[in-house]
Structures are given as C-alpha cells and as structure tokens.
C-alpha cells in the first residue's frame, strides 16, 4: 500500500470506526484537477447509501480540519462490492479459497498480472495457485488486488442439483 494511502487510512479509521463501520481500505488517485479519494467501508449487515452518506459527512469534517490532501479532490465512500479489494495481510488470509486478481507494482519474472486461487499468507508473502502453479508474491509489491467474482451459469446450478 502506498505510504500516502496508509497515512490517510490512519487518519480516517477512527472516524469510520466511531460510526460502527469497518474501514476496509483507502485509495487515493491523484489525477490533476480530478483527483479521487475512495474509501471502502463494510459492516456485518452490509452497507447502504445512508451508511456511505454518514461516513462521507464525518470523514469530510476530519479531512477539512487535518487537510492531508492539497488541492481539489472528490471523496467517494463505497461498499467493497462483489469484487472486494484486498489491502491488508488479514484480507488475504480471510479470503483464502477465493479467486483473486493481483497486479504488482513491478513485474516478477516478466509477469505483472496474476489470477488464481488465493491460498493465504506465508510470512509477508501472498500465495496463490495460478493454472496449477503456486505463485508467491511479496505483499509489499502488490499495487492492486481484488476478489474476482464467480458467477454460476444456469447449467452449473442444474448440474449441481443432479449430483
């Protein structure tokens, strides 16, 4: 996770937690005049629009006082969704068994993008199985990772019923 995202997460997390939500992660994407600060929140009961509005209002106040980002940016508060982003080592443990897509900051052995079944963590490395081959990826080298939603076709559902 970039240092700036980590600093923003540490600043924002107490306000999110005080409202009864989990801060899943933070993404800051500087894009000149159209920069974006995206905050992912979750709760055991799911996230609705009103929840996002509450968090947005509270976090806006914190950001206005602390002013960690200079210049104009848009604040977006969202649920993690089906393609849940993975940020912390705990996320990689919690979602073991899921298919994930991972993009590295720099390629390893000429490969930057990986898709496979998440096995979890081994020390500070993320372990996936991609096409039957175990891949060990340093957590610190991950630029972006998320769960790849799997949708079952009607045929797969019917096939399962008859087994």
Tab-separated table of N, CA and C in Angstrom:
chain	number	residue	atom	x	y	z
A	1	UNK	N	0.851	-1.176	0.000
A	1	UNK	CA	0.000	0.000	0.000
A	1	UNK	C	0.896	1.238	0.000
A	2	UNK	N	0.611	2.197	-0.891
A	2	UNK	CA	1.411	3.425	-0.908
A	2	UNK	C	1.365	4.129	0.450
A	3	UNK	N	2.469	4.804	0.773
A	3	UNK	CA	2.608	5.480	2.066
A	3	UNK	C	1.484	6.488	2.295
A	4	UNK	N	1.126	7.220	1.259
A	4	UNK	CA	0.059	8.221	1.402
A	4	UNK	C	-1.270	7.566	1.758
A	5	UNK	N	-1.595	6.426	1.117
A	5	UNK	CA	-2.837	5.715	1.425
A	5	UNK	C	-2.841	5.255	2.877
A	6	UNK	N	-1.697	4.779	3.352
A	6	UNK	CA	-1.580	4.327	4.730
A	6	UNK	C	-1.793	5.488	5.703
A	7	UNK	N	-1.218	6.645	5.405
A	7	UNK	CA	-1.398	7.822	6.259
A	7	UNK	C	-2.864	8.255	6.275
A	8	UNK	N	-3.509	8.245	5.119
A	8	UNK	CA	-4.928	8.613	5.046
A	8	UNK	C	-5.776	7.609	5.821
A	9	UNK	N	-5.446	6.324	5.698
A	9	UNK	CA	-6.184	5.285	6.416
A	9	UNK	C	-6.084	5.500	7.927
A	10	UNK	N	-4.897	5.809	8.410
A	10	UNK	CA	-4.706	6.031	9.845
A	10	UNK	C	-5.467	7.262	10.324
A	11	UNK	N	-5.595	8.259	9.484
A	11	UNK	CA	-6.325	9.478	9.827
A	11	UNK	C	-7.841	9.242	9.837
A	12	UNK	N	-8.330	8.465	8.880
A	12	UNK	CA	-9.761	8.271	8.674
A	12	UNK	C	-10.361	7.168	9.546
A	13	UNK	N	-9.587	6.135	9.838
A	13	UNK	CA	-10.133	4.951	10.512
A	13	UNK	C	-10.873	5.248	11.821
A	14	UNK	N	-10.364	6.099	12.711
A	14	UNK	CA	-11.108	6.344	13.955
A	14	UNK	C	-12.523	6.896	13.721
A	15	UNK	N	-12.674	7.758	12.739
A	15	UNK	CA	-13.996	8.337	12.449
A	15	UNK	C	-14.939	7.267	11.896
A	16	UNK	N	-14.429	6.398	11.044
A	16	UNK	CA	-15.252	5.327	10.458
A	16	UNK	C	-15.656	4.340	11.554
A	17	UNK	N	-14.694	3.956	12.377
A	17	UNK	CA	-14.964	3.000	13.459
A	17	UNK	C	-15.960	3.578	14.467
A	18	UNK	N	-15.860	4.878	14.753
A	18	UNK	CA	-16.770	5.524	15.706
A	18	UNK	C	-18.223	5.460	15.229
A	19	UNK	N	-18.420	5.374	13.929
A	19	UNK	CA	-19.774	5.255	13.368
A	19	UNK	C	-20.240	3.805	13.310
A	20	UNK	N	-19.374	2.873	13.726
A	20	UNK	CA	-19.754	1.461	13.774
A	20	UNK	C	-19.446	0.670	12.513
A	21	UNK	N	-18.559	1.192	11.674
A	21	UNK	CA	-18.209	0.517	10.432
A	21	UNK	C	-16.751	0.091	10.438
A	22	UNK	N	-16.436	-0.841	9.566
A	22	UNK	CA	-15.054	-1.274	9.362
A	22	UNK	C	-14.487	-0.507	8.173
A	23	UNK	N	-13.290	0.027	8.328
A	23	UNK	CA	-12.599	0.642	7.200
A	23	UNK	C	-11.851	-0.470	6.477
A	24	UNK	N	-12.304	-0.815	5.286
A	24	UNK	CA	-11.689	-1.892	4.516
A	24	UNK	C	-10.398	-1.408	3.891
A	25	UNK	N	-10.415	-0.198	3.355
A	25	UNK	CA	-9.216	0.340	2.724
A	25	UNK	C	-9.455	1.707	2.127
A	26	UNK	N	-8.347	2.310	1.693
A	26	UNK	CA	-8.363	3.660	1.136
A	26	UNK	C	-7.538	3.661	-0.149
A	27	UNK	N	-8.051	4.317	-1.165
A	27	UNK	CA	-7.304	4.509	-2.408
A	27	UNK	C	-7.299	5.997	-2.736
A	28	UNK	N	-6.111	6.565	-2.896
A	28	UNK	CA	-6.007	7.952	-3.347
A	28	UNK	C	-5.404	7.928	-4.737
A	29	UNK	N	-6.131	8.499	-5.691
A	29	UNK	CA	-5.680	8.523	-7.073
A	29	UNK	C	-5.525	9.964	-7.537
A	30	UNK	N	-4.292	10.500	-7.435
A	30	UNK	CA	-4.077	11.875	-7.888
A	30	UNK	C	-4.169	11.945	-9.415
A	31	UNK	N	-5.031	12.813	-9.894
A	31	UNK	CA	-5.239	12.950	-11.341
A	31	UNK	C	-5.405	14.419	-11.688
A	32	UNK	N	-4.481	15.237	-11.234
A	32	UNK	CA	-4.568	16.670	-11.510
A	32	UNK	C	-5.768	17.284	-10.816
A	33	UNK	N	-6.637	17.923	-11.594
A	33	UNK	CA	-7.814	18.583	-11.026
A	33	UNK	C	-8.932	17.615	-10.666
A	34	UNK	N	-8.805	16.377	-11.072
A	34	UNK	CA	-9.873	15.408	-10.838
A	34	UNK	C	-9.373	14.252	-9.978
A	35	UNK	N	-8.640	14.566	-8.918
A	35	UNK	CA	-8.142	13.525	-8.021
A	35	UNK	C	-9.311	12.889	-7.276
A	36	UNK	N	-9.106	11.641	-6.839
A	36	UNK	CA	-10.166	10.892	-6.195
A	36	UNK	C	-9.638	10.220	-4.934
A	37	UNK	N	-10.384	10.379	-3.854
A	37	UNK	CA	-10.118	9.652	-2.615
A	37	UNK	C	-11.289	8.703	-2.417
A	38	UNK	N	-11.013	7.403	-2.551
A	38	UNK	CA	-12.060	6.393	-2.410
A	38	UNK	C	-11.850	5.651	-1.097
A	39	UNK	N	-12.923	5.552	-0.322
A	39	UNK	CA	-12.895	4.871	0.969
A	39	UNK	C	-13.877	3.708	0.898
A	40	UNK	N	-13.397	2.519	1.247
A	40	UNK	CA	-14.251	1.337	1.277
A	40	UNK	C	-14.608	1.025	2.724
A	41	UNK	N	-15.915	0.875	2.980
A	41	UNK	CA	-16.376	0.538	4.330
A	41	UNK	C	-17.223	-0.727	4.273
A	42	UNK	N	-17.357	-1.367	5.431
A	42	UNK	CA	-18.170	-2.572	5.499
A	42	UNK	C	-18.755	-2.716	6.891
A	43	UNK	N	-19.733	-3.585	7.023
A	43	UNK	CA	-20.306	-3.940	8.320
A	43	UNK	C	-20.922	-5.329	8.172
A	44	UNK	N	-21.149	-6.019	9.272
A	44	UNK	CA	-21.750	-7.360	9.187
A	44	UNK	C	-23.131	-7.361	8.535
A	45	UNK	N	-23.813	-6.221	8.556
A	45	UNK	CA	-25.164	-6.116	7.998
A	45	UNK	C	-25.173	-5.556	6.584
A	46	UNK	N	-23.990	-5.367	5.998
A	46	UNK	CA	-23.900	-4.784	4.666
A	46	UNK	C	-23.861	-3.261	4.739
A	47	UNK	N	-23.749	-2.650	3.592
A	47	UNK	CA	-23.637	-1.196	3.501
A	47	UNK	C	-24.707	-0.656	2.566
A	48	UNK	N	-25.392	0.377	3.023
A	48	UNK	CA	-26.392	1.050	2.200
A	48	UNK	C	-25.957	2.473	1.893
A	49	UNK	N	-26.740	3.137	1.072
A	49	UNK	CA	-26.442	4.510	0.671
A	49	UNK	C	-26.370	5.441	1.878
A	50	UNK	N	-27.287	5.272	2.836
A	50	UNK	CA	-27.280	6.128	4.031
A	50	UNK	C	-25.993	5.953	4.835
A	51	UNK	N	-25.481	4.725	4.882
A	51	UNK	CA	-24.225	4.474	5.588
A	51	UNK	C	-23.080	5.239	4.923
A	52	UNK	N	-23.042	5.194	3.603
A	52	UNK	CA	-22.000	5.910	2.860
A	52	UNK	C	-22.105	7.413	3.091
A	53	UNK	N	-23.331	7.926	3.143
A	53	UNK	CA	-23.536	9.357	3.385
A	53	UNK	C	-23.040	9.757	4.772
A	54	UNK	N	-23.345	8.944	5.802
A	54	UNK	CA	-22.890	9.235	7.162
A	54	UNK	C	-21.375	9.290	7.231
A	55	UNK	N	-20.743	8.284	6.646
A	55	UNK	CA	-19.277	8.223	6.680
A	55	UNK	C	-18.680	9.378	5.888
A	56	UNK	N	-19.251	9.677	4.744
A	56	UNK	CA	-18.757	10.781	3.917
A	56	UNK	C	-18.799	12.095	4.689
A	57	UNK	N	-19.907	12.352	5.369
A	57	UNK	CA	-20.051	13.585	6.141
A	57	UNK	C	-19.008	13.654	7.261
A	58	UNK	N	-18.855	12.552	8.002
A	58	UNK	CA	-17.911	12.529	9.127
A	58	UNK	C	-16.469	12.654	8.642
A	59	UNK	N	-16.121	11.905	7.618
A	59	UNK	CA	-14.746	11.921	7.108
A	59	UNK	C	-14.421	13.272	6.470
A	60	UNK	N	-15.389	13.883	5.796
A	60	UNK	CA	-15.168	15.214	5.215
A	60	UNK	C	-14.744	16.206	6.281
A	61	UNK	N	-15.395	16.133	7.449
A	61	UNK	CA	-15.030	17.015	8.552
A	61	UNK	C	-13.597	16.795	9.009
A	62	UNK	N	-13.204	15.544	9.140
A	62	UNK	CA	-11.835	15.219	9.546
A	62	UNK	C	-10.835	15.724	8.510
A	63	UNK	N	-11.139	15.487	7.238
A	63	UNK	CA	-10.229	15.910	6.171
A	63	UNK	C	-10.136	17.428	6.067
A	64	UNK	N	-11.253	18.129	6.323
A	64	UNK	CA	-11.230	19.598	6.295
A	64	UNK	C	-10.339	20.152	7.392
A	65	UNK	N	-10.396	19.539	8.576
A	65	UNK	CA	-9.588	20.015	9.703
A	65	UNK	C	-8.118	19.663	9.511
A	66	UNK	N	-7.830	18.420	9.159
A	66	UNK	CA	-6.445	17.942	9.052
A	66	UNK	C	-5.772	18.352	7.743
A	67	UNK	N	-6.540	18.523	6.680
A	67	UNK	CA	-6.065	18.947	5.359
A	67	UNK	C	-4.858	18.139	4.853
A	68	UNK	N	-4.988	16.795	4.771
A	68	UNK	CA	-3.848	15.976	4.340
A	68	UNK	C	-3.618	15.967	2.826
A	69	UNK	N	-4.618	16.428	2.072
A	69	UNK	CA	-4.512	16.435	0.612
A	69	UNK	C	-4.630	17.876	0.140
A	70	UNK	N	-3.614	18.333	-0.556
A	70	UNK	CA	-3.632	19.706	-1.054
A	70	UNK	C	-4.267	19.724	-2.436
A	71	UNK	N	-5.119	20.700	-2.657
A	71	UNK	CA	-5.783	20.805	-3.943
A	71	UNK	C	-7.146	20.138	-3.922
A	72	UNK	N	-7.805	20.176	-5.060
A	72	UNK	CA	-9.167	19.659	-5.197
A	72	UNK	C	-9.143	18.147	-5.386
A	73	UNK	N	-10.109	17.480	-4.761
A	73	UNK	CA	-10.294	16.040	-4.945
A	73	UNK	C	-11.751	15.702	-4.654
A	74	UNK	N	-12.201	14.595	-5.198
A	74	UNK	CA	-13.538	14.098	-4.915
A	74	UNK	C	-13.429	12.986	-3.893
A	75	UNK	N	-14.351	12.969	-2.938
A	75	UNK	CA	-14.410	11.919	-1.929
A	75	UNK	C	-15.526	10.956	-2.307
A	76	UNK	N	-15.188	9.681	-2.352
A	76	UNK	CA	-16.173	8.648	-2.675
A	76	UNK	C	-16.135	7.604	-1.564
A	77	UNK	N	-17.290	7.289	-1.001
A	77	UNK	CA	-17.396	6.251	0.026
A	77	UNK	C	-18.217	5.128	-0.571
A	78	UNK	N	-17.701	3.900	-0.461
A	78	UNK	CA	-18.321	2.771	-1.143
A	78	UNK	C	-18.236	1.506	-0.305
A	79	UNK	N	-19.130	0.569	-0.603
A	79	UNK	CA	-19.002	-0.775	-0.038
A	79	UNK	C	-17.952	-1.499	-0.880
A	80	UNK	N	-17.375	-2.573	-0.356
A	80	UNK	CA	-16.371	-3.294	-1.131
A	80	UNK	C	-16.936	-3.964	-2.383
A	81	UNK	N	-18.213	-4.309	-2.388
A	81	UNK	CA	-18.835	-4.918	-3.555
A	81	UNK	C	-18.403	-6.359	-3.785
A	82	UNK	N	-18.869	-6.934	-4.870
A	82	UNK	CA	-18.552	-8.325	-5.193
A	82	UNK	C	-17.079	-8.514	-5.522
A	83	UNK	N	-16.472	-7.514	-6.142
A	83	UNK	CA	-15.054	-7.601	-6.482
A	83	UNK	C	-14.223	-6.904	-5.396
A	84	UNK	N	-14.468	-7.328	-4.185
A	84	UNK	CA	-13.885	-6.762	-2.971
A	84	UNK	C	-12.379	-6.537	-3.111
A	85	UNK	N	-11.915	-5.302	-2.885
A	85	UNK	CA	-10.473	-5.061	-2.908
A	85	UNK	C	-9.820	-5.686	-1.672
A	86	UNK	N	-8.601	-6.120	-1.829
A	86	UNK	CA	-7.831	-6.703	-0.739
A	86	UNK	C	-6.646	-5.787	-0.466
A	87	UNK	N	-6.534	-5.351	0.771
A	87	UNK	CA	-5.466	-4.425	1.125
A	87	UNK	C	-4.471	-5.041	2.107
A	88	UNK	N	-4.967	-5.461	3.242
A	88	UNK	CA	-4.086	-5.894	4.340
A	88	UNK	C	-3.789	-7.388	4.276
A	89	UNK	N	-2.722	-7.819	4.948
A	89	UNK	CA	-2.457	-9.265	5.028
A	89	UNK	C	-3.649	-10.032	5.602
A	90	UNK	N	-4.381	-9.427	6.533
A	90	UNK	CA	-5.563	-10.076	7.102
A	90	UNK	C	-6.616	-10.364	6.032
A	91	UNK	N	-6.758	-9.475	5.051
A	91	UNK	CA	-7.704	-9.703	3.960
A	91	UNK	C	-7.300	-10.934	3.153
A	92	UNK	N	-5.985	-11.099	2.923
A	92	UNK	CA	-5.508	-12.229	2.131
A	92	UNK	C	-5.681	-13.552	2.881
A	93	UNK	N	-5.715	-13.497	4.192
A	93	UNK	CA	-5.987	-14.699	4.988
A	93	UNK	C	-7.492	-14.979	4.985
A	94	UNK	N	-8.281	-13.940	5.223
A	94	UNK	CA	-9.733	-14.083	5.338
A	94	UNK	C	-10.375	-14.624	4.057
A	95	UNK	N	-9.862	-14.250	2.897
A	95	UNK	CA	-10.478	-14.635	1.638
A	95	UNK	C	-9.745	-15.784	0.936
A	96	UNK	N	-8.968	-16.547	1.706
A	96	UNK	CA	-8.319	-17.743	1.152
A	96	UNK	C	-9.389	-18.662	0.578
A	97	UNK	N	-9.099	-19.234	-0.569
A	97	UNK	CA	-10.056	-20.092	-1.261
A	97	UNK	C	-10.789	-19.359	-2.370
A	98	UNK	N	-10.736	-18.036	-2.370
A	98	UNK	CA	-11.385	-17.227	-3.407
A	98	UNK	C	-10.452	-17.053	-4.601
A	99	UNK	N	-11.045	-16.869	-5.769
A	99	UNK	CA	-10.258	-16.497	-6.941
A	99	UNK	C	-9.954	-15.007	-6.832
A	100	UNK	N	-8.693	-14.649	-7.050
A	100	UNK	CA	-8.274	-13.255	-6.929
A	100	UNK	C	-7.504	-12.816	-8.171
A	101	UNK	N	-7.513	-11.514	-8.382
A	101	UNK	CA	-6.692	-10.893	-9.422
A	101	UNK	C	-5.740	-9.960	-8.709
A	102	UNK	N	-4.467	-10.064	-9.046
A	102	UNK	CA	-3.428	-9.272	-8.392
A	102	UNK	C	-2.578	-8.599	-9.462
A	103	UNK	N	-2.306	-7.324	-9.244
A	103	UNK	CA	-1.407	-6.561	-10.121
A	103	UNK	C	-0.243	-6.084	-9.262
A	104	UNK	N	0.967	-6.365	-9.722
A	104	UNK	CA	2.165	-5.952	-8.997
A	104	UNK	C	2.634	-4.579	-9.452
A	105	UNK	N	3.368	-3.903	-8.593
A	105	UNK	CA	3.934	-2.607	-8.946
A	105	UNK	C	4.985	-2.766	-10.039
A	106	UNK	N	5.798	-3.805	-9.928
A	106	UNK	CA	6.800	-4.117	-10.944
A	106	UNK	C	6.732	-5.617	-11.228
A	107	UNK	N	7.031	-6.017	-12.455
A	107	UNK	CA	6.922	-7.438	-12.812
A	107	UNK	C	7.906	-8.328	-12.046
A	108	UNK	N	7.476	-9.568	-11.845
A	108	UNK	CA	8.339	-10.610	-11.308
A	108	UNK	C	8.457	-11.655	-12.412
A	109	UNK	N	9.677	-11.940	-12.826
A	109	UNK	CA	9.937	-12.888	-13.918
A	109	UNK	C	9.107	-12.531	-15.153
A	110	UNK	N	9.004	-11.226	-15.426
A	110	UNK	CA	8.303	-10.763	-16.616
A	110	UNK	C	6.784	-10.727	-16.505
A	111	UNK	N	6.244	-11.061	-15.353
A	111	UNK	CA	4.788	-11.090	-15.195
A	111	UNK	C	4.356	-10.096	-14.120
A	112	UNK	N	3.342	-9.318	-14.466
A	112	UNK	CA	2.837	-8.301	-13.550
A	112	UNK	C	1.429	-8.603	-13.041
A	113	UNK	N	0.622	-9.294	-13.857
A	113	UNK	CA	-0.766	-9.608	-13.515
A	113	UNK	C	-0.923	-11.097	-13.252
A	114	UNK	N	-1.632	-11.410	-12.180
A	114	UNK	CA	-1.835	-12.793	-11.777
A	114	UNK	C	-3.310	-13.004	-11.454
A	115	UNK	N	-3.844	-14.158	-11.821
A	115	UNK	CA	-5.190	-14.568	-11.447
A	115	UNK	C	-5.095	-16.003	-10.974
A	116	UNK	N	-5.590	-16.256	-9.768
A	116	UNK	CA	-5.514	-17.607	-9.242
A	116	UNK	C	-6.324	-17.746	-7.973
A	117	UNK	N	-6.241	-18.925	-7.387
A	117	UNK	CA	-6.953	-19.198	-6.142
A	117	UNK	C	-6.046	-18.816	-4.983
A	118	UNK	N	-6.551	-17.934	-4.149
A	118	UNK	CA	-5.791	-17.434	-3.011
A	118	UNK	C	-5.624	-18.530	-1.963
A	119	UNK	N	-4.378	-18.763	-1.571
A	119	UNK	CA	-4.068	-19.759	-0.552
A	119	UNK	C	-3.909	-19.118	0.823
A	120	UNK	N	-3.606	-17.808	0.848
A	120	UNK	CA	-3.408	-17.102	2.107
A	120	UNK	C	-2.051	-16.430	2.124
A	121	UNK	N	-1.500	-16.300	3.320
A	121	UNK	CA	-0.205	-15.642	3.514
A	121	UNK	C	0.832	-16.663	3.979
A	122	UNK	N	2.056	-16.450	3.559
A	122	UNK	CA	3.202	-17.208	4.054
A	122	UNK	C	4.233	-16.151	4.445
A	123	UNK	N	4.280	-15.874	5.743
A	123	UNK	CA	5.131	-14.777	6.202
A	123	UNK	C	4.579	-13.464	5.694
A	124	UNK	N	5.390	-12.735	4.916
A	124	UNK	CA	4.942	-11.455	4.350
A	124	UNK	C	4.559	-11.592	2.881
A	125	UNK	N	4.434	-12.837	2.409
A	125	UNK	CA	4.099	-13.082	1.010
A	125	UNK	C	2.668	-13.596	0.856
A	126	UNK	N	2.056	-13.233	-0.258
A	126	UNK	CA	0.735	-13.731	-0.633
A	126	UNK	C	0.957	-14.950	-1.525
A	127	UNK	N	0.213	-16.014	-1.250
A	127	UNK	CA	0.360	-17.243	-2.022
A	127	UNK	C	-0.932	-17.514	-2.790
A	128	UNK	N	-0.789	-17.717	-4.106
A	128	UNK	CA	-1.926	-18.093	-4.944
A	128	UNK	C	-1.520	-19.315	-5.772
A	129	UNK	N	-2.516	-20.010	-6.301
A	129	UNK	CA	-2.273	-21.077	-7.272
A	129	UNK	C	-2.887	-20.604	-8.575
A	130	UNK	N	-2.010	-20.441	-9.573
A	130	UNK	CA	-2.430	-19.957	-10.886
A	130	UNK	C	-2.167	-21.066	-11.910
A	131	UNK	N	-3.218	-21.582	-12.516
A	131	UNK	CA	-3.097	-22.664	-13.500
A	131	UNK	C	-2.281	-23.833	-12.961
A	132	UNK	N	-2.541	-24.195	-11.713
A	132	UNK	CA	-1.861	-25.332	-11.103
A	132	UNK	C	-0.469	-25.050	-10.578
A	133	UNK	N	0.012	-23.828	-10.722
A	133	UNK	CA	1.357	-23.456	-10.278
A	133	UNK	C	1.249	-22.501	-9.091
A	134	UNK	N	1.965	-22.836	-8.013
A	134	UNK	CA	1.974	-21.953	-6.846
A	134	UNK	C	2.818	-20.715	-7.138
A	135	UNK	N	2.252	-19.555	-6.849
A	135	UNK	CA	2.954	-18.274	-7.025
A	135	UNK	C	3.066	-17.620	-5.654
A	136	UNK	N	4.254	-17.167	-5.318
A	136	UNK	CA	4.499	-16.486	-4.055
A	136	UNK	C	4.835	-15.037	-4.393
A	137	UNK	N	3.980	-14.128	-3.960
A	137	UNK	CA	4.097	-12.717	-4.323
A	137	UNK	C	4.296	-11.876	-3.063
A	138	UNK	N	5.336	-11.050	-3.026
A	138	UNK	CA	5.535	-10.199	-1.847
A	138	UNK	C	4.360	-9.225	-1.670
A	139	UNK	N	3.789	-9.210	-0.475
A	139	UNK	CA	2.659	-8.306	-0.210
A	139	UNK	C	3.044	-6.864	-0.511
A	140	UNK	N	4.270	-6.488	-0.162
A	140	UNK	CA	4.726	-5.106	-0.368
A	140	UNK	C	4.796	-4.737	-1.849
A	141	UNK	N	4.849	-5.714	-2.753
A	141	UNK	CA	4.958	-5.449	-4.189
A	141	UNK	C	3.601	-5.331	-4.875
A	142	UNK	N	2.513	-5.557	-4.141
A	142	UNK	CA	1.184	-5.549	-4.746
A	142	UNK	C	0.675	-4.118	-4.913
A	143	UNK	N	0.335	-3.784	-6.143
A	143	UNK	CA	-0.239	-2.467	-6.437
A	143	UNK	C	-1.745	-2.493	-6.214
A	144	UNK	N	-2.372	-3.605	-6.620
A	144	UNK	CA	-3.828	-3.721	-6.516
A	144	UNK	C	-4.190	-5.195	-6.484
A	145	UNK	N	-5.165	-5.530	-5.640
A	145	UNK	CA	-5.652	-6.909	-5.573
A	145	UNK	C	-7.137	-6.877	-5.251
A	146	UNK	N	-7.875	-7.811	-5.841
A	146	UNK	CA	-9.294	-7.905	-5.526
A	146	UNK	C	-9.807	-9.310	-5.793
A	147	UNK	N	-10.907	-9.632	-5.119
A	147	UNK	CA	-11.580	-10.899	-5.343
A	147	UNK	C	-12.240	-10.831	-6.714
A	148	UNK	N	-12.099	-11.890	-7.478
A	148	UNK	CA	-12.746	-11.972	-8.795
A	148	UNK	C	-14.066	-12.696	-8.600
A	149	UNK	N	-15.191	-11.999	-8.729
A	149	UNK	CA	-16.479	-12.658	-8.503
A	149	UNK	C	-16.677	-13.811	-9.490
A	150	UNK	N	-17.226	-14.888	-8.966
A	150	UNK	CA	-17.520	-16.042	-9.807
A	150	UNK	C	-19.032	-16.172	-9.923
A	151	UNK	N	-19.513	-16.189	-11.138
A	151	UNK	CA	-20.941	-16.303	-11.380
A	151	UNK	C	-21.230	-17.692	-11.929
A	152	UNK	N	-22.231	-18.321	-11.366
A	152	UNK	CA	-22.604	-19.656	-11.819
A	152	UNK	C	-23.645	-19.538	-12.919
A	153	UNK	N	-23.434	-20.325	-13.959
A	153	UNK	CA	-24.410	-20.349	-15.042
A	153	UNK	C	-25.560	-21.266	-14.639
A	154	UNK	N	-26.649	-21.143	-15.318
A	154	UNK	CA	-27.814	-21.984	-15.049
A	154	UNK	C	-27.439	-23.464	-15.183
A	155	UNK	N	-26.595	-23.791	-16.168
A	155	UNK	CA	-26.185	-25.179	-16.372
A	155	UNK	C	-25.415	-25.703	-15.165
A	156	UNK	N	-24.510	-24.892	-14.603
A	156	UNK	CA	-23.735	-25.313	-13.437
A	156	UNK	C	-24.630	-25.516	-12.227
A	157	UNK	N	-25.626	-24.668	-12.077
A	157	UNK	CA	-26.550	-24.793	-10.957
A	157	UNK	C	-27.353	-26.075	-11.116
A	158	UNK	N	-27.865	-26.329	-12.299
A	158	UNK	CA	-28.643	-27.550	-12.528
A	158	UNK	C	-27.777	-28.783	-12.394
A	159	UNK	N	-26.547	-28.729	-12.868
A	159	UNK	CA	-25.617	-29.847	-12.772
A	159	UNK	C	-25.383	-30.199	-11.298
A	160	UNK	N	-25.247	-29.197	-10.459
A	160	UNK	CA	-25.015	-29.425	-9.029
A	160	UNK	C	-26.241	-30.081	-8.395
A	161	UNK	N	-27.439	-29.691	-8.800
A	161	UNK	CA	-28.672	-30.249	-8.235
A	161	UNK	C	-28.791	-31.749	-8.491
A	162	UNK	N	-28.297	-32.187	-9.654
A	162	UNK	CA	-28.493	-33.583	-10.036
A	162	UNK	C	-27.350	-34.500	-9.597
A	163	UNK	N	-26.375	-33.984	-8.898
A	163	UNK	CA	-25.268	-34.830	-8.435
A	163	UNK	C	-25.591	-35.499	-7.132
